[in-house]
Amino acid sequence: MESFELPTIPEFFRDREIFITGGTGFVGKAIIEKILYSCPEISRIYLLVRCKKGVGVSERLEKFKSNQIFNRIREKDEKLLDKMIPLAGDSMSLQLGLSDEDLAKMENVSVIINSAASVRFDEPLRDAIFMNTRSARELVVIAEKLKNLKVLVHISTTYCNPGYEVIEEKIYPPLADWRQTIKLAENMDGDTLEILAAKYMDFQPNTYTFTKSLAEQIMKENSDRLPIIIFRPSISKENYFPAIQ
């Protein structure tokens, strides 16, 4: 039998282009830092960045680079931080708010990491659907157009299936139809949706667990056509990336 040797992690990431959503968040920052530090031969990392309070994405990126999490990268080689390329967008929007021009820039992306999410437990259902569920669908649509895609890593949560005492490495039955849920959020006003929320969510503890569970359904449904991995971290930050503490 012919042996097959897997590449090391630095070898896998060498010369690759990555697209990451939620890169400025807690988990996203840790992922970016680890990749830049341990895989310095990576080509570039595209970050989905939202314009905020009149501050453009380039300005936000410069401020982001100054974060203390990147201290050891600055000590190693500060130029590594220039591999981060901001793309103006918003996970709440269709096409993730990306322009056609920016989508064209991503044609050589081979790794997608979906780290964007609203982790507020009291998020209005409509907003949570847009942020945690519809954004997953929009990302899949973008991924389908990438000819060199090797993996789409969807960061979910252990707590998207709160009705089970033990969570196995499988996708559980859907709490609702994700397509119908997105349509409701798009066509029903927020106040009316809030009135229906508890019953529609099958009395889930909060909008976060409900909408994240639906995102897993989207990933499952598209896993036969796309190389998708679902990662379910727990709530303890020490369980995310212990080597970066």
PDB file of C-alpha atoms in Angstrom, residues 40-212:
ATOM      1  CA  PRO A  40       5.003  33.051   8.611  1.00  0.00           C
ATOM      2  CA  GLU A  41       5.119  31.929   4.981  1.00  0.00           C
ATOM      3  CA  ILE A  42       1.385  32.386   4.584  1.00  0.00           C
ATOM      4  CA  SER A  43       0.600  34.683   1.656  1.00  0.00           C
ATOM      5  CA  ARG A  44      -2.153  36.902   3.100  1.00  0.00           C
ATOM      6  CA  ILE A  45      -5.143  36.945   5.423  1.00  0.00           C
ATOM      7  CA  TYR A  46      -8.254  38.773   4.249  1.00  0.00           C
ATOM      8  CA  LEU A  47     -10.282  40.132   7.154  1.00  0.00           C
ATOM      9  CA  LEU A  48     -13.942  41.067   6.935  1.00  0.00           C
ATOM     10  CA  VAL A  49     -14.000  44.429   8.736  1.00  0.00           C
ATOM     11  CA  ARG A  50     -17.022  46.621   9.390  1.00  0.00           C
ATOM     12  CA  CYS A  51     -16.783  50.386   9.131  1.00  0.00           C
ATOM     13  CA  LYS A  52     -17.504  51.692  12.617  1.00  0.00           C
ATOM     14  CA  LYS A  53     -18.453  55.175  13.798  1.00  0.00           C
ATOM     15  CA  GLY A  54     -17.109  56.793  10.662  1.00  0.00           C
ATOM     16  CA  VAL A  55     -13.763  55.002  10.915  1.00  0.00           C
ATOM     17  CA  GLY A  56     -12.691  53.259   7.701  1.00  0.00           C
ATOM     18  CA  VAL A  57     -11.493  49.662   7.540  1.00  0.00           C
ATOM     19  CA  SER A  58      -7.857  50.618   6.912  1.00  0.00           C
ATOM     20  CA  GLU A  59      -7.826  52.789  10.034  1.00  0.00           C
ATOM     21  CA  ARG A  60      -9.496  50.052  12.043  1.00  0.00           C
ATOM     22  CA  LEU A  61      -6.894  47.557  10.863  1.00  0.00           C
ATOM     23  CA  GLU A  62      -4.009  49.801  11.917  1.00  0.00           C
ATOM     24  CA  LYS A  63      -5.519  50.076  15.380  1.00  0.00           C
ATOM     25  CA  PHE A  64      -6.101  46.316  15.409  1.00  0.00           C
ATOM     26  CA  LYS A  65      -2.424  45.667  14.660  1.00  0.00           C
ATOM     27  CA  SER A  66      -1.463  47.522  17.834  1.00  0.00           C
ATOM     28  CA  ASN A  67      -3.329  45.025  20.021  1.00  0.00           C
ATOM     29  CA  GLN A  68      -1.116  43.438  22.656  1.00  0.00           C
ATOM     30  CA  ILE A  69      -1.954  39.952  21.396  1.00  0.00           C
ATOM     31  CA  PHE A  70       0.465  40.630  18.528  1.00  0.00           C
ATOM     32  CA  ASN A  71       3.392  41.545  20.805  1.00  0.00           C
ATOM     33  CA  ARG A  72       5.418  38.448  20.058  1.00  0.00           C
ATOM     34  CA  ILE A  73       4.840  38.892  16.314  1.00  0.00           C
ATOM     35  CA  ARG A  74       6.210  42.433  16.527  1.00  0.00           C
ATOM     36  CA  GLU A  75       9.258  41.011  18.298  1.00  0.00           C
ATOM     37  CA  LYS A  76       9.687  38.293  15.661  1.00  0.00           C
ATOM     38  CA  ASP A  77       8.953  40.297  12.481  1.00  0.00           C
ATOM     39  CA  GLU A  78       6.518  43.218  12.477  1.00  0.00           C
ATOM     40  CA  LYS A  79       6.152  42.967   8.694  1.00  0.00           C
ATOM     41  CA  LEU A  80       4.126  39.795   9.207  1.00  0.00           C
ATOM     42  CA  LEU A  81       1.245  42.019  10.329  1.00  0.00           C
ATOM     43  CA  ASP A  82       1.144  43.524   6.839  1.00  0.00           C
ATOM     44  CA  LYS A  83      -0.152  40.190   5.559  1.00  0.00           C
ATOM     45  CA  MET A  84      -3.565  41.182   6.962  1.00  0.00           C
ATOM     46  CA  ILE A  85      -5.735  42.779   4.263  1.00  0.00           C
ATOM     47  CA  PRO A  86      -9.018  44.432   5.345  1.00  0.00           C
ATOM     48  CA  LEU A  87     -12.159  44.028   3.263  1.00  0.00           C
ATOM     49  CA  ALA A  88     -15.095  46.303   4.024  1.00  0.00           C
ATOM     50  CA  GLY A  89     -18.197  44.313   4.854  1.00  0.00           C
ATOM     51  CA  ASP A  90     -20.770  43.312   7.425  1.00  0.00           C
ATOM     52  CA  SER A  91     -21.885  39.803   8.376  1.00  0.00           C
ATOM     53  CA  MET A  92     -25.410  41.166   8.907  1.00  0.00           C
ATOM     54  CA  SER A  93     -25.697  41.991   5.194  1.00  0.00           C
ATOM     55  CA  LEU A  94     -26.301  39.970   2.056  1.00  0.00           C
ATOM     56  CA  GLN A  95     -23.044  38.879   0.372  1.00  0.00           C
ATOM     57  CA  LEU A  96     -21.544  39.777   3.775  1.00  0.00           C
ATOM     58  CA  GLY A  97     -21.580  43.374   2.561  1.00  0.00           C
ATOM     59  CA  LEU A  98     -18.616  42.657   0.275  1.00  0.00           C
ATOM     60  CA  SER A  99     -18.271  44.483  -3.018  1.00  0.00           C
ATOM     61  CA  ASP A 100     -17.851  42.543  -6.240  1.00  0.00           C
ATOM     62  CA  GLU A 101     -14.379  44.056  -6.511  1.00  0.00           C
ATOM     63  CA  ASP A 102     -13.349  42.664  -3.116  1.00  0.00           C
ATOM     64  CA  LEU A 103     -14.842  39.275  -3.931  1.00  0.00           C
ATOM     65  CA  ALA A 104     -12.662  39.224  -7.040  1.00  0.00           C
ATOM     66  CA  LYS A 105      -9.590  39.849  -4.871  1.00  0.00           C
ATOM     67  CA  MET A 106     -10.412  36.641  -2.994  1.00  0.00           C
ATOM     68  CA  GLU A 107     -10.291  34.367  -6.046  1.00  0.00           C
ATOM     69  CA  ASN A 108      -7.202  32.537  -4.746  1.00  0.00           C
ATOM     70  CA  VAL A 109      -8.503  32.021  -1.204  1.00  0.00           C
ATOM     71  CA  SER A 110      -8.195  28.367  -0.229  1.00  0.00           C
ATOM     72  CA  VAL A 111      -9.050  28.531   3.495  1.00  0.00           C
ATOM     73  CA  ILE A 112     -12.116  30.170   5.074  1.00  0.00           C
ATOM     74  CA  ILE A 113     -12.535  30.543   8.820  1.00  0.00           C
ATOM     75  CA  ASN A 114     -15.981  31.646   9.920  1.00  0.00           C
ATOM     76  CA  SER A 115     -15.518  33.172  13.357  1.00  0.00           C
ATOM     77  CA  ALA A 116     -18.138  35.927  13.145  1.00  0.00           C
ATOM     78  CA  ALA A 117     -21.096  35.699  15.526  1.00  0.00           C
ATOM     79  CA  SER A 118     -23.174  37.654  17.953  1.00  0.00           C
ATOM     80  CA  VAL A 119     -22.606  35.991  21.325  1.00  0.00           C
ATOM     81  CA  ARG A 120     -25.216  38.092  23.115  1.00  0.00           C
ATOM     82  CA  PHE A 121     -27.812  35.848  24.695  1.00  0.00           C
ATOM     83  CA  ASP A 122     -30.400  38.648  24.628  1.00  0.00           C
ATOM     84  CA  GLU A 123     -29.924  39.611  20.974  1.00  0.00           C
ATOM     85  CA  PRO A 124     -33.284  40.268  19.258  1.00  0.00           C
ATOM     86  CA  LEU A 125     -34.200  37.197  17.253  1.00  0.00           C
ATOM     87  CA  ARG A 126     -34.185  39.040  13.917  1.00  0.00           C
ATOM     88  CA  ASP A 127     -30.648  40.359  14.435  1.00  0.00           C
ATOM     89  CA  ALA A 128     -29.403  37.008  15.714  1.00  0.00           C
ATOM     90  CA  ILE A 129     -30.787  35.265  12.626  1.00  0.00           C
ATOM     91  CA  PHE A 130     -29.035  37.709  10.306  1.00  0.00           C
ATOM     92  CA  MET A 131     -25.755  37.534  12.188  1.00  0.00           C
ATOM     93  CA  ASN A 132     -25.519  33.866  13.107  1.00  0.00           C
ATOM     94  CA  THR A 133     -27.652  32.059  10.538  1.00  0.00           C
ATOM     95  CA  ARG A 134     -28.049  34.031   7.321  1.00  0.00           C
ATOM     96  CA  SER A 135     -24.371  34.994   7.363  1.00  0.00           C
ATOM     97  CA  ALA A 136     -23.508  31.274   7.266  1.00  0.00           C
ATOM     98  CA  ARG A 137     -25.625  30.874   4.145  1.00  0.00           C
ATOM     99  CA  GLU A 138     -23.996  33.905   2.527  1.00  0.00           C
ATOM    100  CA  LEU A 139     -20.545  32.546   3.317  1.00  0.00           C
ATOM    101  CA  VAL A 140     -21.417  29.217   1.693  1.00  0.00           C
ATOM    102  CA  VAL A 141     -22.507  31.066  -1.462  1.00  0.00           C
ATOM    103  CA  ILE A 142     -19.133  32.832  -1.546  1.00  0.00           C
ATOM    104  CA  ALA A 143     -17.260  29.582  -0.865  1.00  0.00           C
ATOM    105  CA  GLU A 144     -18.958  27.880  -3.816  1.00  0.00           C
ATOM    106  CA  LYS A 145     -17.248  30.318  -6.181  1.00  0.00           C
ATOM    107  CA  LEU A 146     -13.715  29.674  -4.891  1.00  0.00           C
ATOM    108  CA  LYS A 147     -12.028  27.205  -7.224  1.00  0.00           C
ATOM    109  CA  ASN A 148      -9.082  26.541  -4.895  1.00  0.00           C
ATOM    110  CA  LEU A 149     -10.998  26.068  -1.652  1.00  0.00           C
ATOM    111  CA  LYS A 150      -9.451  23.398   0.583  1.00  0.00           C
ATOM    112  CA  VAL A 151     -11.432  23.910   3.778  1.00  0.00           C
ATOM    113  CA  LEU A 152     -14.180  26.028   5.317  1.00  0.00           C
ATOM    114  CA  VAL A 153     -13.917  25.993   9.113  1.00  0.00           C
ATOM    115  CA  HIS A 154     -17.182  27.010  10.742  1.00  0.00           C
ATOM    116  CA  ILE A 155     -16.791  27.935  14.405  1.00  0.00           C
ATOM    117  CA  SER A 156     -19.941  26.882  16.202  1.00  0.00           C
ATOM    118  CA  THR A 157     -20.426  26.287  19.921  1.00  0.00           C
ATOM    119  CA  THR A 158     -20.853  23.324  22.248  1.00  0.00           C
ATOM    120  CA  TYR A 159     -23.996  25.009  23.541  1.00  0.00           C
ATOM    121  CA  CYS A 160     -26.003  25.070  20.317  1.00  0.00           C
ATOM    122  CA  ASN A 161     -27.613  21.797  21.429  1.00  0.00           C
ATOM    123  CA  PRO A 162     -28.614  22.594  25.025  1.00  0.00           C
ATOM    124  CA  GLY A 163     -31.248  19.861  25.178  1.00  0.00           C
ATOM    125  CA  TYR A 164     -28.635  17.115  25.417  1.00  0.00           C
ATOM    126  CA  GLU A 165     -26.529  16.259  28.454  1.00  0.00           C
ATOM    127  CA  VAL A 166     -23.724  14.825  26.324  1.00  0.00           C
ATOM    128  CA  ILE A 167     -22.799  16.357  22.962  1.00  0.00           C
ATOM    129  CA  GLU A 168     -21.455  13.908  20.404  1.00  0.00           C
ATOM    130  CA  GLU A 169     -19.540  14.777  17.245  1.00  0.00           C
ATOM    131  CA  LYS A 170     -22.596  14.776  15.028  1.00  0.00           C
ATOM    132  CA  ILE A 171     -25.244  17.190  13.782  1.00  0.00           C
ATOM    133  CA  TYR A 172     -28.462  16.953  15.770  1.00  0.00           C
ATOM    134  CA  PRO A 173     -32.007  17.215  14.352  1.00  0.00           C
ATOM    135  CA  PRO A 174     -32.967  20.776  13.349  1.00  0.00           C
ATOM    136  CA  LEU A 175     -34.918  22.994  15.718  1.00  0.00           C
ATOM    137  CA  ALA A 176     -36.541  24.743  12.758  1.00  0.00           C
ATOM    138  CA  ASP A 177     -36.215  25.058   8.994  1.00  0.00           C
ATOM    139  CA  TRP A 178     -33.292  27.450   8.425  1.00  0.00           C
ATOM    140  CA  ARG A 179     -34.636  28.673   5.091  1.00  0.00           C
ATOM    141  CA  GLN A 180     -38.009  29.536   6.567  1.00  0.00           C
ATOM    142  CA  THR A 181     -36.339  31.185   9.553  1.00  0.00           C
ATOM    143  CA  ILE A 182     -34.290  33.477   7.330  1.00  0.00           C
ATOM    144  CA  LYS A 183     -37.388  34.390   5.317  1.00  0.00           C
ATOM    145  CA  LEU A 184     -39.257  35.256   8.509  1.00  0.00           C
ATOM    146  CA  ALA A 185     -36.455  37.563   9.615  1.00  0.00           C
ATOM    147  CA  GLU A 186     -36.342  39.218   6.201  1.00  0.00           C
ATOM    148  CA  ASN A 187     -40.099  39.728   5.835  1.00  0.00           C
ATOM    149  CA  MET A 188     -41.479  40.143   9.351  1.00  0.00           C
ATOM    150  CA  ASP A 189     -40.967  43.217  11.494  1.00  0.00           C
ATOM    151  CA  GLY A 190     -38.794  42.768  14.546  1.00  0.00           C
ATOM    152  CA  ASP A 191     -41.507  43.411  17.134  1.00  0.00           C
ATOM    153  CA  THR A 192     -43.835  40.780  15.714  1.00  0.00           C
ATOM    154  CA  LEU A 193     -41.014  38.285  15.499  1.00  0.00           C
ATOM    155  CA  GLU A 194     -40.172  38.876  19.155  1.00  0.00           C
ATOM    156  CA  ILE A 195     -43.736  38.001  20.138  1.00  0.00           C
ATOM    157  CA  LEU A 196     -43.402  34.675  18.336  1.00  0.00           C
ATOM    158  CA  ALA A 197     -39.801  34.079  19.390  1.00  0.00           C
ATOM    159  CA  ALA A 198     -40.149  31.744  22.375  1.00  0.00           C
ATOM    160  CA  LYS A 199     -42.540  29.332  20.715  1.00  0.00           C
ATOM    161  CA  TYR A 200     -40.844  29.491  17.321  1.00  0.00           C
ATOM    162  CA  MET A 201     -37.459  28.726  18.895  1.00  0.00           C
ATOM    163  CA  ASP A 202     -38.972  25.622  20.508  1.00  0.00           C
ATOM    164  CA  PHE A 203     -38.375  27.350  23.864  1.00  0.00           C
ATOM    165  CA  GLN A 204     -34.599  27.345  23.507  1.00  0.00           C
ATOM    166  CA  PRO A 205     -32.786  29.235  26.312  1.00  0.00           C
ATOM    167  CA  ASN A 206     -31.759  32.163  24.081  1.00  0.00           C
ATOM    168  CA  THR A 207     -31.476  33.399  20.513  1.00  0.00           C
ATOM    169  CA  TYR A 208     -27.756  32.606  20.438  1.00  0.00           C
ATOM    170  CA  THR A 209     -28.091  28.829  20.870  1.00  0.00           C
ATOM    171  CA  PHE A 210     -31.041  28.737  18.472  1.00  0.00           C
ATOM    172  CA  THR A 211     -29.443  30.624  15.596  1.00  0.00           C
ATOM    173  CA  LYS A 212     -26.074  28.904  15.968  1.00  0.00           C
TER     174      LYS A 212
END
